[in-house]
Tab-separated table of C-alpha atoms in Angstrom:
chain	number	residue	atom	x	y	z
H	243	MET	CA	-0.257	-0.103	0.400
H	244	LEU	CA	1.170	3.414	-0.983
H	245	LYS	CA	2.018	5.622	2.136
H	246	SER	CA	1.814	9.819	2.491
H	247	THR	CA	4.957	10.410	2.864
H	248	ALA	CA	3.699	14.061	3.811
H	249	ASP	CA	2.443	12.558	6.530
H	250	GLN	CA	5.869	10.559	7.136
H	251	THR	CA	8.098	13.766	6.484
H	252	ASP	CA	6.558	15.925	8.615
H	253	GLY	CA	3.305	15.035	10.910
H	254	LYS	CA	1.578	19.304	10.675
H	255	TRP	CA	0.405	19.037	8.455
H	256	GLN	CA	-4.212	17.460	8.423
H	257	MET	CA	-6.374	16.591	5.747
H	258	PRO	CA	-9.396	18.376	5.874
H	259	GLU	CA	-11.620	15.949	7.855
H	260	VAL	CA	-14.535	15.038	5.060
H	261	SER	CA	-11.949	13.395	3.133
H	262	GLN	CA	-9.462	12.261	5.369
H	263	ALA	CA	-12.086	9.344	6.379
H	264	LEU	CA	-12.645	9.510	2.141
H	265	SER	CA	-8.451	8.763	1.820
H	266	GLU	CA	-8.181	6.186	4.579
H	267	SER	CA	-11.009	3.632	3.288
H	268	ILE	CA	-9.479	3.926	-0.324
H	269	THR	CA	-5.779	2.434	-0.497
H	270	PHE	CA	-3.465	2.285	-3.983
H	271	MET	CA	-0.938	0.168	-4.246
H	272	SER	CA	2.501	0.637	-6.432
H	273	GLU	CA	1.027	-1.268	-9.165
H	274	ASP	CA	-1.951	0.912	-9.366
H	275	PHE	CA	0.155	3.997	-10.703
H	276	GLU	CA	-1.438	4.527	-13.650
H	277	VAL	CA	-4.484	5.160	-12.177
H	278	LEU	CA	-2.489	7.709	-9.646
H	279	ASP	CA	-1.104	8.815	-13.602
H	280	LEU	CA	-4.740	8.805	-15.065
H	281	ALA	CA	-6.040	11.210	-12.427
H	282	LEU	CA	-3.225	13.393	-11.982
H	283	ARG	CA	-4.586	13.726	-15.928
H	284	VAL	CA	-8.225	14.782	-14.739
H	285	SER	CA	-6.789	18.535	-13.150
H	286	PRO	CA	-3.542	19.638	-14.746
H	287	GLU	CA	-3.592	21.892	-11.732
H	288	LEU	CA	-2.742	18.997	-8.962
H	289	ARG	CA	-0.274	17.649	-11.649
H	290	PHE	CA	1.575	21.262	-11.426
H	291	ALA	CA	1.164	21.982	-8.117
H	292	ALA	CA	2.606	17.761	-7.586
H	293	PHE	CA	5.688	19.084	-9.344
H	294	ILE	CA	5.975	22.197	-7.439
H	295	LEU	CA	6.073	19.314	-4.431
H	296	LYS	CA	9.332	17.145	-6.407
H	297	LEU	CA	11.089	20.371	-7.259
H	298	ALA	CA	10.899	21.545	-3.284
H	299	ARG	CA	11.887	18.036	-2.409
H	300	ALA	CA	14.786	17.630	-5.045
H	301	ALA	CA	15.818	21.056	-3.284
H	302	ASN	CA	15.471	19.690	0.606
H	303	ILE	CA	13.018	22.829	1.093
H	304	GLN	CA	12.882	22.890	4.836
H	305	TYR	CA	9.701	23.766	6.995
H	306	PRO	CA	7.991	25.935	7.391
H	307	VAL	CA	8.945	28.123	4.139
H	308	THR	CA	8.559	31.855	5.915
H	309	SER	CA	8.809	33.223	2.314
H	310	ILE	CA	8.104	32.970	-1.158
H	311	ASP	CA	11.696	33.880	-2.224
H	312	ASP	CA	12.418	30.570	-0.423
H	313	ILE	CA	10.749	28.569	-3.034
H	314	VAL	CA	11.789	30.961	-5.455
H	315	THR	CA	15.490	30.493	-5.329
H	316	HIS	CA	14.634	26.707	-6.748
H	317	ILE	CA	12.906	27.653	-9.627
H	318	PRO	CA	15.352	25.507	-12.363
H	319	SER	CA	16.156	28.318	-14.828
H	320	GLY	CA	13.856	30.628	-13.415
H	321	ARG	CA	9.897	29.590	-15.321
H	322	ILE	CA	8.498	26.192	-15.129
H	323	GLY	CA	5.539	25.730	-16.977
H	324	ALA	CA	3.111	23.103	-17.601
H	325	ALA	CA	-0.887	22.543	-17.699
H	326	GLY	CA	-1.139	26.101	-19.302
H	327	HIS	CA	0.636	28.027	-16.509
H	328	VAL	CA	3.849	29.268	-16.926
H	329	VAL	CA	5.782	30.118	-12.703
H	330	THR	CA	8.152	32.800	-12.755
H	331	GLY	CA	9.866	34.146	-8.983
H	332	GLU	CA	8.069	37.026	-10.444
H	333	SER	CA	4.849	35.562	-10.521
H	334	LEU	CA	5.116	34.045	-7.730
H	335	ARG	CA	5.925	36.843	-5.615
H	336	ILE	CA	2.568	38.057	-7.453
H	337	PHE	CA	0.076	35.454	-6.596
H	338	PHE	CA	1.505	33.470	-4.394
H	339	PRO	CA	-1.014	34.228	-1.846
H	340	ARG	CA	1.088	36.217	1.452
H	341	GLU	CA	-1.899	34.558	4.292
H	342	PHE	CA	-0.697	31.091	2.768
H	343	LEU	CA	2.301	32.050	4.928
H	344	PRO	CA	3.630	30.024	6.893
H	345	ILE	CA	4.339	27.091	4.373
H	346	GLU	CA	3.824	24.001	6.928
H	347	SER	CA	5.031	21.424	4.994
H	348	GLN	CA	4.530	19.003	2.017
H	349	GLY	CA	1.019	19.306	2.284
H	350	ASP	CA	0.450	22.599	2.763
H	351	LEU	CA	2.635	22.949	-0.243
H	352	LEU	CA	1.020	20.653	-1.815
H	353	THR	CA	-2.377	22.341	-1.103
H	354	LYS	CA	-1.533	26.236	-1.171
H	355	ALA	CA	0.341	25.772	-4.661
H	356	TYR	CA	-2.515	23.851	-6.720
H	357	LEU	CA	-5.281	27.011	-4.702
H	358	THR	CA	-3.193	29.056	-6.223
H	359	LEU	CA	-2.691	27.778	-9.251
H	360	LEU	CA	-6.991	26.974	-9.708
H	361	HIS	CA	-7.178	30.900	-8.629
H	362	CYS	CA	-4.619	32.201	-11.412
H	363	GLN	CA	-6.512	29.904	-14.031
H	364	GLU	CA	-9.769	31.046	-12.593
H	365	GLU	CA	-9.061	35.636	-12.805
H	366	THR	CA	-6.833	34.326	-16.430
H	367	ASN	CA	-9.942	33.524	-17.897
H	368	LYS	CA	-11.268	36.228	-16.332
H	369	VAL	CA	-9.778	38.343	-17.978
H	370	THR	CA	-8.961	36.996	-21.082
H	371	GLY	CA	-12.247	34.383	-21.343
H	372	VAL	CA	-10.212	31.657	-22.899
H	373	ASP	CA	-9.252	28.536	-20.912
H	374	PRO	CA	-4.881	28.809	-19.875
H	375	VAL	CA	-4.554	24.943	-21.408
H	376	ILE	CA	-6.729	26.536	-24.657
H	377	LEU	CA	-4.373	29.046	-24.248
H	378	ASP	CA	-1.211	27.923	-24.092
H	379	TYR	CA	-1.370	25.754	-27.434
H	380	ILE	CA	-2.537	28.590	-28.782
H	381	VAL	CA	1.092	30.279	-27.617
H	382	ASP	CA	3.104	27.009	-28.327
H	383	PHE	CA	0.507	26.923	-32.072
H	384	ILE	CA	2.494	30.576	-32.406
H	385	ASN	CA	6.043	29.724	-31.785
H	386	ASP	CA	5.720	27.062	-33.536
H	387	LEU	CA	4.506	29.202	-36.240
H	388	ARG	CA	7.869	31.440	-35.256
H	389	ALA	CA	10.466	28.326	-35.939
H	390	GLY	CA	9.069	27.152	-39.621
H	391	VAL	CA	7.381	24.003	-37.864
H	392	GLU	CA	4.443	23.404	-39.706
H	393	HIS	CA	1.045	22.040	-38.845
């Protein structure tokens, strides 16, 4: 059975009660990786939030994180992009809600990264009227055209 390493590595994060009850009744084995991968495809923001946590683990970020700069300094090449989102140090400084600090644990980082991405998607939809995933495809298409890639 796969256990949450968030619970094993930092006991401060607590899953919401309703989710915890459901989570305790559902278990996954290592052979269920493809099922979890497919589930993450349904929610690109959750996949991207998981990627942010993966980067934080690779950088051995220490908790609690009290400043967004503690995360920003570990963004490879200053920019990461996926799931219709592009995250830069500057965008994190602008869009990450200050009330989300401190980040107490890995589970807390995952939750707050996910909520921030959802908020950014909602704001982008309001401003542009276009879903960020579709906007990402349009930008990729334009960049391909500029590079001479035929479609």
